[in-house]
């Protein structure tokens, strides 16, 4: 199925019959994690004589799932992640189709704590609402890696400023955070991205813990975040890229 749309006066086409999923689900087995957050817990729902398990004689299967979106799966977060006020992701983020650029980045040679943005065309970013970042190395182990206590690279504040200046509204990365795991609560790149508290970007989102397979080439795509309907600062999401085939 071909979706035709216009962008900045250009007619583009995307093949929405070829979805490229770049998310990691909440899983029964160990999934991705960071910050020392425990994995999701699945439990059969029980209430008196009722047991939500067909295998145990119940009339149907019914589960209670306890999890932390920020530490158990791909998730999309809004301004409410850092704000003093309560903001919820599905009130702030318009989860519609938009164009995205995918870049693959390594760490800087002068400071391996940060990703190297020297090859990123920030002028090209200005024509798109979303930026997707795949980091190297990119092994399948990212699907269930525990990043807790490890020195994982992130986005330097000066590079985050450039991303904001380019007008990016949806930022997707395959790491647990755009900031260091523990930085004394500074969360500098989060604050820069959302321009909080000076000029809050209410409609801007950050999606973390994505996974972009190696066979998905760098370039331009149509993006849909597919955010779960939770009233919280963040919610599990299932971001999907669609190839742009003409334009």
PDB file of C-alpha atoms in Angstrom:
ATOM      1  CA  UNK A   1       0.000   0.000   0.000  1.00  0.00           C
ATOM      2  CA  UNK A   2       1.433   3.345  -1.061  1.00  0.00           C
ATOM      3  CA  UNK A   3       0.850   6.501   0.975  1.00  0.00           C
ATOM      4  CA  UNK A   4       1.279   9.755  -0.926  1.00  0.00           C
ATOM      5  CA  UNK A   5       1.964  12.985   0.934  1.00  0.00           C
ATOM      6  CA  UNK A   6       3.438  16.440   0.466  1.00  0.00           C
ATOM      7  CA  UNK A   7       6.400  17.891   2.335  1.00  0.00           C
ATOM      8  CA  UNK A   8       7.667  21.424   1.766  1.00  0.00           C
ATOM      9  CA  UNK A   9       6.071  21.478  -1.671  1.00  0.00           C
ATOM     10  CA  UNK A  10       7.501  18.079  -2.665  1.00  0.00           C
ATOM     11  CA  UNK A  11       5.329  15.066  -3.435  1.00  0.00           C
ATOM     12  CA  UNK A  12       6.579  11.931  -1.634  1.00  0.00           C
ATOM     13  CA  UNK A  13       5.483   8.310  -1.452  1.00  0.00           C
ATOM     14  CA  UNK A  14       5.993   5.788   1.344  1.00  0.00           C
ATOM     15  CA  UNK A  15       5.352   2.054   1.255  1.00  0.00           C
ATOM     16  CA  UNK A  16       3.305   1.394   4.404  1.00  0.00           C
ATOM     17  CA  UNK A  17       3.046  -2.308   3.536  1.00  0.00           C
ATOM     18  CA  UNK A  18       6.747  -2.636   4.496  1.00  0.00           C
ATOM     19  CA  UNK A  19       6.919  -1.630   8.167  1.00  0.00           C
ATOM     20  CA  UNK A  20      10.370  -1.610   9.765  1.00  0.00           C
ATOM     21  CA  UNK A  21       9.928  -1.977  13.508  1.00  0.00           C
ATOM     22  CA  UNK A  22      12.581  -0.309  15.647  1.00  0.00           C
ATOM     23  CA  UNK A  23      11.156  -0.999  19.106  1.00  0.00           C
ATOM     24  CA  UNK A  24      11.754  -3.468  21.943  1.00  0.00           C
ATOM     25  CA  UNK A  25       8.681  -4.847  23.708  1.00  0.00           C
ATOM     26  CA  UNK A  26       8.009  -5.304  27.411  1.00  0.00           C
ATOM     27  CA  UNK A  27       9.002  -8.952  27.820  1.00  0.00           C
ATOM     28  CA  UNK A  28       8.448 -11.885  30.149  1.00  0.00           C
ATOM     29  CA  UNK A  29      12.118 -12.797  29.948  1.00  0.00           C
ATOM     30  CA  UNK A  30      14.846 -10.281  30.648  1.00  0.00           C
ATOM     31  CA  UNK A  31      14.563  -7.308  28.329  1.00  0.00           C
ATOM     32  CA  UNK A  32      16.648  -4.147  28.153  1.00  0.00           C
ATOM     33  CA  UNK A  33      17.262  -2.353  31.417  1.00  0.00           C
ATOM     34  CA  UNK A  34      19.194   0.433  33.045  1.00  0.00           C
ATOM     35  CA  UNK A  35      19.329   2.472  36.257  1.00  0.00           C
ATOM     36  CA  UNK A  36      19.091  -0.787  38.221  1.00  0.00           C
ATOM     37  CA  UNK A  37      15.392  -1.074  37.342  1.00  0.00           C
ATOM     38  CA  UNK A  38      14.009  -4.594  37.757  1.00  0.00           C
ATOM     39  CA  UNK A  39      12.406  -6.402  34.843  1.00  0.00           C
ATOM     40  CA  UNK A  40       8.676  -6.569  34.231  1.00  0.00           C
ATOM     41  CA  UNK A  41       6.695  -8.928  36.482  1.00  0.00           C
ATOM     42  CA  UNK A  42       3.797 -10.937  35.022  1.00  0.00           C
ATOM     43  CA  UNK A  43       1.353 -12.443  37.541  1.00  0.00           C
ATOM     44  CA  UNK A  44      -1.924 -14.315  37.202  1.00  0.00           C
ATOM     45  CA  UNK A  45      -4.774 -12.131  38.447  1.00  0.00           C
ATOM     46  CA  UNK A  46      -6.638 -13.574  41.430  1.00  0.00           C
ATOM     47  CA  UNK A  47      -9.669 -12.361  43.349  1.00  0.00           C
ATOM     48  CA  UNK A  48     -11.231 -14.752  45.849  1.00  0.00           C
ATOM     49  CA  UNK A  49     -12.082 -17.971  44.018  1.00  0.00           C
ATOM     50  CA  UNK A  50     -11.459 -16.375  40.642  1.00  0.00           C
ATOM     51  CA  UNK A  51      -8.145 -17.252  39.013  1.00  0.00           C
ATOM     52  CA  UNK A  52      -7.238 -15.737  35.646  1.00  0.00           C
ATOM     53  CA  UNK A  53      -5.548 -18.778  34.199  1.00  0.00           C
ATOM     54  CA  UNK A  54      -7.061 -21.320  31.825  1.00  0.00           C
ATOM     55  CA  UNK A  55      -4.347 -23.846  32.679  1.00  0.00           C
ATOM     56  CA  UNK A  56      -5.343 -23.586  36.361  1.00  0.00           C
ATOM     57  CA  UNK A  57      -9.041 -24.038  35.717  1.00  0.00           C
ATOM     58  CA  UNK A  58     -10.041 -20.390  35.342  1.00  0.00           C
ATOM     59  CA  UNK A  59     -12.544 -19.223  32.702  1.00  0.00           C
ATOM     60  CA  UNK A  60      -9.983 -17.048  30.890  1.00  0.00           C
ATOM     61  CA  UNK A  61      -6.444 -15.756  31.062  1.00  0.00           C
ATOM     62  CA  UNK A  62      -6.009 -12.497  32.957  1.00  0.00           C
ATOM     63  CA  UNK A  63      -2.676 -11.036  33.973  1.00  0.00           C
ATOM     64  CA  UNK A  64      -1.382  -8.185  36.109  1.00  0.00           C
ATOM     65  CA  UNK A  65       1.814  -6.719  34.706  1.00  0.00           C
ATOM     66  CA  UNK A  66       4.114  -4.515  36.786  1.00  0.00           C
ATOM     67  CA  UNK A  67       6.770  -2.627  34.869  1.00  0.00           C
ATOM     68  CA  UNK A  68       8.637   0.677  34.587  1.00  0.00           C
ATOM     69  CA  UNK A  69       8.448   2.154  31.058  1.00  0.00           C
ATOM     70  CA  UNK A  70      11.763   4.000  31.415  1.00  0.00           C
ATOM     71  CA  UNK A  71      13.631   0.798  32.252  1.00  0.00           C
ATOM     72  CA  UNK A  72      11.835  -2.150  30.637  1.00  0.00           C
ATOM     73  CA  UNK A  73      11.291  -1.405  26.944  1.00  0.00           C
ATOM     74  CA  UNK A  74      11.299   1.123  24.149  1.00  0.00           C
ATOM     75  CA  UNK A  75       9.407   4.095  25.533  1.00  0.00           C
ATOM     76  CA  UNK A  76       8.444   7.607  24.515  1.00  0.00           C
ATOM     77  CA  UNK A  77       8.627  10.369  27.074  1.00  0.00           C
ATOM     78  CA  UNK A  78       7.333  13.932  27.165  1.00  0.00           C
ATOM     79  CA  UNK A  79       8.202  17.129  29.010  1.00  0.00           C
ATOM     80  CA  UNK A  80       6.606  15.631  32.128  1.00  0.00           C
ATOM     81  CA  UNK A  81       9.708  13.493  32.595  1.00  0.00           C
ATOM     82  CA  UNK A  82      11.633  16.500  33.968  1.00  0.00           C
ATOM     83  CA  UNK A  83       8.999  19.139  34.741  1.00  0.00           C
ATOM     84  CA  UNK A  84       7.732  20.193  38.153  1.00  0.00           C
ATOM     85  CA  UNK A  85       4.216  20.141  36.711  1.00  0.00           C
ATOM     86  CA  UNK A  86       2.345  16.993  35.662  1.00  0.00           C
ATOM     87  CA  UNK A  87       2.369  16.485  31.910  1.00  0.00           C
ATOM     88  CA  UNK A  88       1.296  13.237  30.291  1.00  0.00           C
ATOM     89  CA  UNK A  89       2.729  11.850  27.089  1.00  0.00           C
ATOM     90  CA  UNK A  90      -0.568  11.279  25.280  1.00  0.00           C
ATOM     91  CA  UNK A  91      -1.778  14.785  26.111  1.00  0.00           C
ATOM     92  CA  UNK A  92       1.422  16.388  24.810  1.00  0.00           C
ATOM     93  CA  UNK A  93       2.493  14.303  21.815  1.00  0.00           C
ATOM     94  CA  UNK A  94       0.596  14.216  18.556  1.00  0.00           C
ATOM     95  CA  UNK A  95       1.362  10.685  17.413  1.00  0.00           C
ATOM     96  CA  UNK A  96       0.924  11.192  13.683  1.00  0.00           C
ATOM     97  CA  UNK A  97       3.059  10.322  10.662  1.00  0.00           C
ATOM     98  CA  UNK A  98       6.138  12.481  10.102  1.00  0.00           C
ATOM     99  CA  UNK A  99       9.375  12.217   8.150  1.00  0.00           C
ATOM    100  CA  UNK A 100      12.543  11.140   9.930  1.00  0.00           C
ATOM    101  CA  UNK A 101      16.241  10.934   9.154  1.00  0.00           C
ATOM    102  CA  UNK A 102      18.187   7.907  10.399  1.00  0.00           C
ATOM    103  CA  UNK A 103      21.886   8.354  11.181  1.00  0.00           C
ATOM    104  CA  UNK A 104      24.384   5.812  12.502  1.00  0.00           C
ATOM    105  CA  UNK A 105      26.851   7.309  14.976  1.00  0.00           C
ATOM    106  CA  UNK A 106      29.992   6.236  16.784  1.00  0.00           C
ATOM    107  CA  UNK A 107      31.507   7.825  19.873  1.00  0.00           C
ATOM    108  CA  UNK A 108      33.823  10.803  19.691  1.00  0.00           C
ATOM    109  CA  UNK A 109      37.536  10.102  19.415  1.00  0.00           C
ATOM    110  CA  UNK A 110      38.327  12.907  21.854  1.00  0.00           C
ATOM    111  CA  UNK A 111      35.707  11.932  24.445  1.00  0.00           C
ATOM    112  CA  UNK A 112      34.081   8.488  24.284  1.00  0.00           C
ATOM    113  CA  UNK A 113      31.385   9.588  26.737  1.00  0.00           C
ATOM    114  CA  UNK A 114      29.555  11.283  23.875  1.00  0.00           C
ATOM    115  CA  UNK A 115      28.289  10.433  20.399  1.00  0.00           C
ATOM    116  CA  UNK A 116      30.066  11.979  17.416  1.00  0.00           C
ATOM    117  CA  UNK A 117      27.767  14.256  15.387  1.00  0.00           C
ATOM    118  CA  UNK A 118      30.421  15.573  12.976  1.00  0.00           C
ATOM    119  CA  UNK A 119      28.894  13.660  10.053  1.00  0.00           C
ATOM    120  CA  UNK A 120      25.311  14.773  10.693  1.00  0.00           C
ATOM    121  CA  UNK A 121      23.834  17.204   8.152  1.00  0.00           C
ATOM    122  CA  UNK A 122      21.891  19.545  10.441  1.00  0.00           C
ATOM    123  CA  UNK A 123      20.574  21.506   7.449  1.00  0.00           C
ATOM    124  CA  UNK A 124      18.906  18.323   6.168  1.00  0.00           C
ATOM    125  CA  UNK A 125      17.403  17.799   9.616  1.00  0.00           C
ATOM    126  CA  UNK A 126      15.517  21.076   9.279  1.00  0.00           C
ATOM    127  CA  UNK A 127      13.278  19.488   6.627  1.00  0.00           C
ATOM    128  CA  UNK A 128      12.170  16.716   8.996  1.00  0.00           C
ATOM    129  CA  UNK A 129      10.429  16.499  12.358  1.00  0.00           C
ATOM    130  CA  UNK A 130      12.238  13.413  13.619  1.00  0.00           C
ATOM    131  CA  UNK A 131      15.800  12.200  14.113  1.00  0.00           C
ATOM    132  CA  UNK A 132      16.576   8.502  14.642  1.00  0.00           C
ATOM    133  CA  UNK A 133      20.006   7.591  16.020  1.00  0.00           C
ATOM    134  CA  UNK A 134      21.547   4.130  15.723  1.00  0.00           C
ATOM    135  CA  UNK A 135      24.793   3.729  17.653  1.00  0.00           C
ATOM    136  CA  UNK A 136      27.817   1.524  17.038  1.00  0.00           C
ATOM    137  CA  UNK A 137      28.521  -1.212  17.867  1.00  0.00           C
ATOM    138  CA  UNK A 138      25.037  -2.474  17.009  1.00  0.00           C
ATOM    139  CA  UNK A 139      24.817  -6.115  18.082  1.00  0.00           C
ATOM    140  CA  UNK A 140      21.629  -8.115  18.644  1.00  0.00           C
ATOM    141  CA  UNK A 141      22.606  -8.035  22.315  1.00  0.00           C
ATOM    142  CA  UNK A 142      20.952  -4.621  22.557  1.00  0.00           C
ATOM    143  CA  UNK A 143      17.613  -6.431  22.761  1.00  0.00           C
ATOM    144  CA  UNK A 144      18.286  -7.609  26.312  1.00  0.00           C
ATOM    145  CA  UNK A 145      21.318  -5.666  27.517  1.00  0.00           C
ATOM    146  CA  UNK A 146      21.529  -4.422  31.085  1.00  0.00           C
ATOM    147  CA  UNK A 147      23.207  -1.006  30.913  1.00  0.00           C
ATOM    148  CA  UNK A 148      23.129  -0.472  34.684  1.00  0.00           C
ATOM    149  CA  UNK A 149      26.397   0.808  36.054  1.00  0.00           C
ATOM    150  CA  UNK A 150      28.099   0.892  32.670  1.00  0.00           C
ATOM    151  CA  UNK A 151      29.619   3.952  30.974  1.00  0.00           C
ATOM    152  CA  UNK A 152      27.118   4.248  28.140  1.00  0.00           C
ATOM    153  CA  UNK A 153      27.615   7.112  25.663  1.00  0.00           C
ATOM    154  CA  UNK A 154      25.009   9.833  25.361  1.00  0.00           C
ATOM    155  CA  UNK A 155      24.397  13.179  23.625  1.00  0.00           C
ATOM    156  CA  UNK A 156      26.616  16.093  24.599  1.00  0.00           C
ATOM    157  CA  UNK A 157      24.718  19.272  25.544  1.00  0.00           C
ATOM    158  CA  UNK A 158      26.288  21.253  22.669  1.00  0.00           C
ATOM    159  CA  UNK A 159      25.029  18.667  20.155  1.00  0.00           C
ATOM    160  CA  UNK A 160      21.586  18.618  21.724  1.00  0.00           C
ATOM    161  CA  UNK A 161      21.420  22.382  21.177  1.00  0.00           C
ATOM    162  CA  UNK A 162      22.027  21.817  17.460  1.00  0.00           C
ATOM    163  CA  UNK A 163      19.266  19.203  17.345  1.00  0.00           C
ATOM    164  CA  UNK A 164      16.814  21.667  18.906  1.00  0.00           C
ATOM    165  CA  UNK A 165      17.938  24.482  16.584  1.00  0.00           C
ATOM    166  CA  UNK A 166      17.271  22.174  13.624  1.00  0.00           C
ATOM    167  CA  UNK A 167      13.645  21.929  14.756  1.00  0.00           C
ATOM    168  CA  UNK A 168      13.584  18.229  15.633  1.00  0.00           C
ATOM    169  CA  UNK A 169      10.373  17.421  17.520  1.00  0.00           C
ATOM    170  CA  UNK A 170      10.767  13.639  17.904  1.00  0.00           C
ATOM    171  CA  UNK A 171      14.167  12.244  18.891  1.00  0.00           C
ATOM    172  CA  UNK A 172      14.708   8.466  18.887  1.00  0.00           C
ATOM    173  CA  UNK A 173      17.851   6.762  20.176  1.00  0.00           C
ATOM    174  CA  UNK A 174      18.837   3.140  20.814  1.00  0.00           C
ATOM    175  CA  UNK A 175      20.446   3.882  24.181  1.00  0.00           C
ATOM    176  CA  UNK A 176      18.852   4.097  27.657  1.00  0.00           C
ATOM    177  CA  UNK A 177      19.143   7.877  27.890  1.00  0.00           C
ATOM    178  CA  UNK A 178      20.300  11.021  26.115  1.00  0.00           C
ATOM    179  CA  UNK A 179      22.186  11.847  29.329  1.00  0.00           C
ATOM    180  CA  UNK A 180      24.638   9.848  31.471  1.00  0.00           C
ATOM    181  CA  UNK A 181      23.023   7.181  33.636  1.00  0.00           C
ATOM    182  CA  UNK A 182      23.985   9.057  36.796  1.00  0.00           C
ATOM    183  CA  UNK A 183      24.916  12.732  36.613  1.00  0.00           C
ATOM    184  CA  UNK A 184      23.722  14.040  39.951  1.00  0.00           C
ATOM    185  CA  UNK A 185      20.293  14.860  38.538  1.00  0.00           C
ATOM    186  CA  UNK A 186      21.590  17.434  36.033  1.00  0.00           C
ATOM    187  CA  UNK A 187      20.006  15.754  32.964  1.00  0.00           C
ATOM    188  CA  UNK A 188      21.437  18.609  30.883  1.00  0.00           C
ATOM    189  CA  UNK A 189      20.512  17.277  27.433  1.00  0.00           C
ATOM    190  CA  UNK A 190      16.941  16.528  28.537  1.00  0.00           C
ATOM    191  CA  UNK A 191      16.537  20.092  29.786  1.00  0.00           C
ATOM    192  CA  UNK A 192      18.060  21.556  26.625  1.00  0.00           C
ATOM    193  CA  UNK A 193      15.845  19.429  24.397  1.00  0.00           C
ATOM    194  CA  UNK A 194      12.630  20.426  26.128  1.00  0.00           C
ATOM    195  CA  UNK A 195      13.812  24.029  26.726  1.00  0.00           C
ATOM    196  CA  UNK A 196      12.550  23.717  30.284  1.00  0.00           C
ATOM    197  CA  UNK A 197      11.638  25.816  32.175  1.00  0.00           C
ATOM    198  CA  UNK A 198      12.333  28.890  30.027  1.00  0.00           C
ATOM    199  CA  UNK A 199      10.348  27.991  26.879  1.00  0.00           C
ATOM    200  CA  UNK A 200       8.895  24.488  27.250  1.00  0.00           C
ATOM    201  CA  UNK A 201       8.496  22.483  24.039  1.00  0.00           C
ATOM    202  CA  UNK A 202       5.212  20.829  24.926  1.00  0.00           C
ATOM    203  CA  UNK A 203       4.926  18.776  21.724  1.00  0.00           C
ATOM    204  CA  UNK A 204       8.475  17.387  21.722  1.00  0.00           C
ATOM    205  CA  UNK A 205       9.243  13.749  22.554  1.00  0.00           C
ATOM    206  CA  UNK A 206      12.257  11.582  23.284  1.00  0.00           C
ATOM    207  CA  UNK A 207      12.116   7.849  22.578  1.00  0.00           C
ATOM    208  CA  UNK A 208      14.809   5.698  24.179  1.00  0.00           C
ATOM    209  CA  UNK A 209      15.795   2.009  24.049  1.00  0.00           C
ATOM    210  CA  UNK A 210      15.006   1.646  20.340  1.00  0.00           C
ATOM    211  CA  UNK A 211      16.706  -1.046  18.261  1.00  0.00           C
ATOM    212  CA  UNK A 212      17.494  -0.433  14.585  1.00  0.00           C
ATOM    213  CA  UNK A 213      18.658  -3.518  12.706  1.00  0.00           C
ATOM    214  CA  UNK A 214      21.765  -3.296  10.535  1.00  0.00           C
ATOM    215  CA  UNK A 215      19.781  -4.008   7.364  1.00  0.00           C
ATOM    216  CA  UNK A 216      17.824  -0.768   7.794  1.00  0.00           C
ATOM    217  CA  UNK A 217      19.887   1.747   5.882  1.00  0.00           C
ATOM    218  CA  UNK A 218      20.604   5.311   6.951  1.00  0.00           C
ATOM    219  CA  UNK A 219      18.381   7.833   5.221  1.00  0.00           C
ATOM    220  CA  UNK A 220      14.894   9.275   5.133  1.00  0.00           C
ATOM    221  CA  UNK A 221      11.752   7.444   6.280  1.00  0.00           C
ATOM    222  CA  UNK A 222       8.162   7.997   7.302  1.00  0.00           C
ATOM    223  CA  UNK A 223       7.822   7.496  11.070  1.00  0.00           C
ATOM    224  CA  UNK A 224       4.968   6.504  13.378  1.00  0.00           C
ATOM    225  CA  UNK A 225       5.714   6.281  17.121  1.00  0.00           C
ATOM    226  CA  UNK A 226       2.659   4.215  18.167  1.00  0.00           C
ATOM    227  CA  UNK A 227       2.624   5.362  21.800  1.00  0.00           C
ATOM    228  CA  UNK A 228       0.641   3.230  24.268  1.00  0.00           C
ATOM    229  CA  UNK A 229      -2.313   4.974  25.868  1.00  0.00           C
ATOM    230  CA  UNK A 230      -0.959   5.594  29.387  1.00  0.00           C
ATOM    231  CA  UNK A 231      -1.558   8.671  31.531  1.00  0.00           C
ATOM    232  CA  UNK A 232       2.073   9.132  32.546  1.00  0.00           C
ATOM    233  CA  UNK A 233       5.208  11.108  31.695  1.00  0.00           C
ATOM    234  CA  UNK A 234       6.273   8.172  29.488  1.00  0.00           C
ATOM    235  CA  UNK A 235       4.676   5.138  27.893  1.00  0.00           C
ATOM    236  CA  UNK A 236       5.845   2.045  26.020  1.00  0.00           C
ATOM    237  CA  UNK A 237       5.943   2.703  22.298  1.00  0.00           C
ATOM    238  CA  UNK A 238       6.361   0.714  19.103  1.00  0.00           C
ATOM    239  CA  UNK A 239       8.084   3.049  16.626  1.00  0.00           C
ATOM    240  CA  UNK A 240       7.909   1.984  12.990  1.00  0.00           C
ATOM    241  CA  UNK A 241       9.764   3.324   9.952  1.00  0.00           C
ATOM    242  CA  UNK A 242       8.292   3.102   6.454  1.00  0.00           C
ATOM    243  CA  UNK A 243      10.524   3.312   3.358  1.00  0.00           C
ATOM    244  CA  UNK A 244      10.106   6.393   1.197  1.00  0.00           C
ATOM    245  CA  UNK A 245      10.146   5.079  -2.362  1.00  0.00           C
ATOM    246  CA  UNK A 246       9.689   8.219  -4.452  1.00  0.00           C
ATOM    247  CA  UNK A 247      10.139  11.921  -4.178  1.00  0.00           C
TER     248      UNK A 247
END
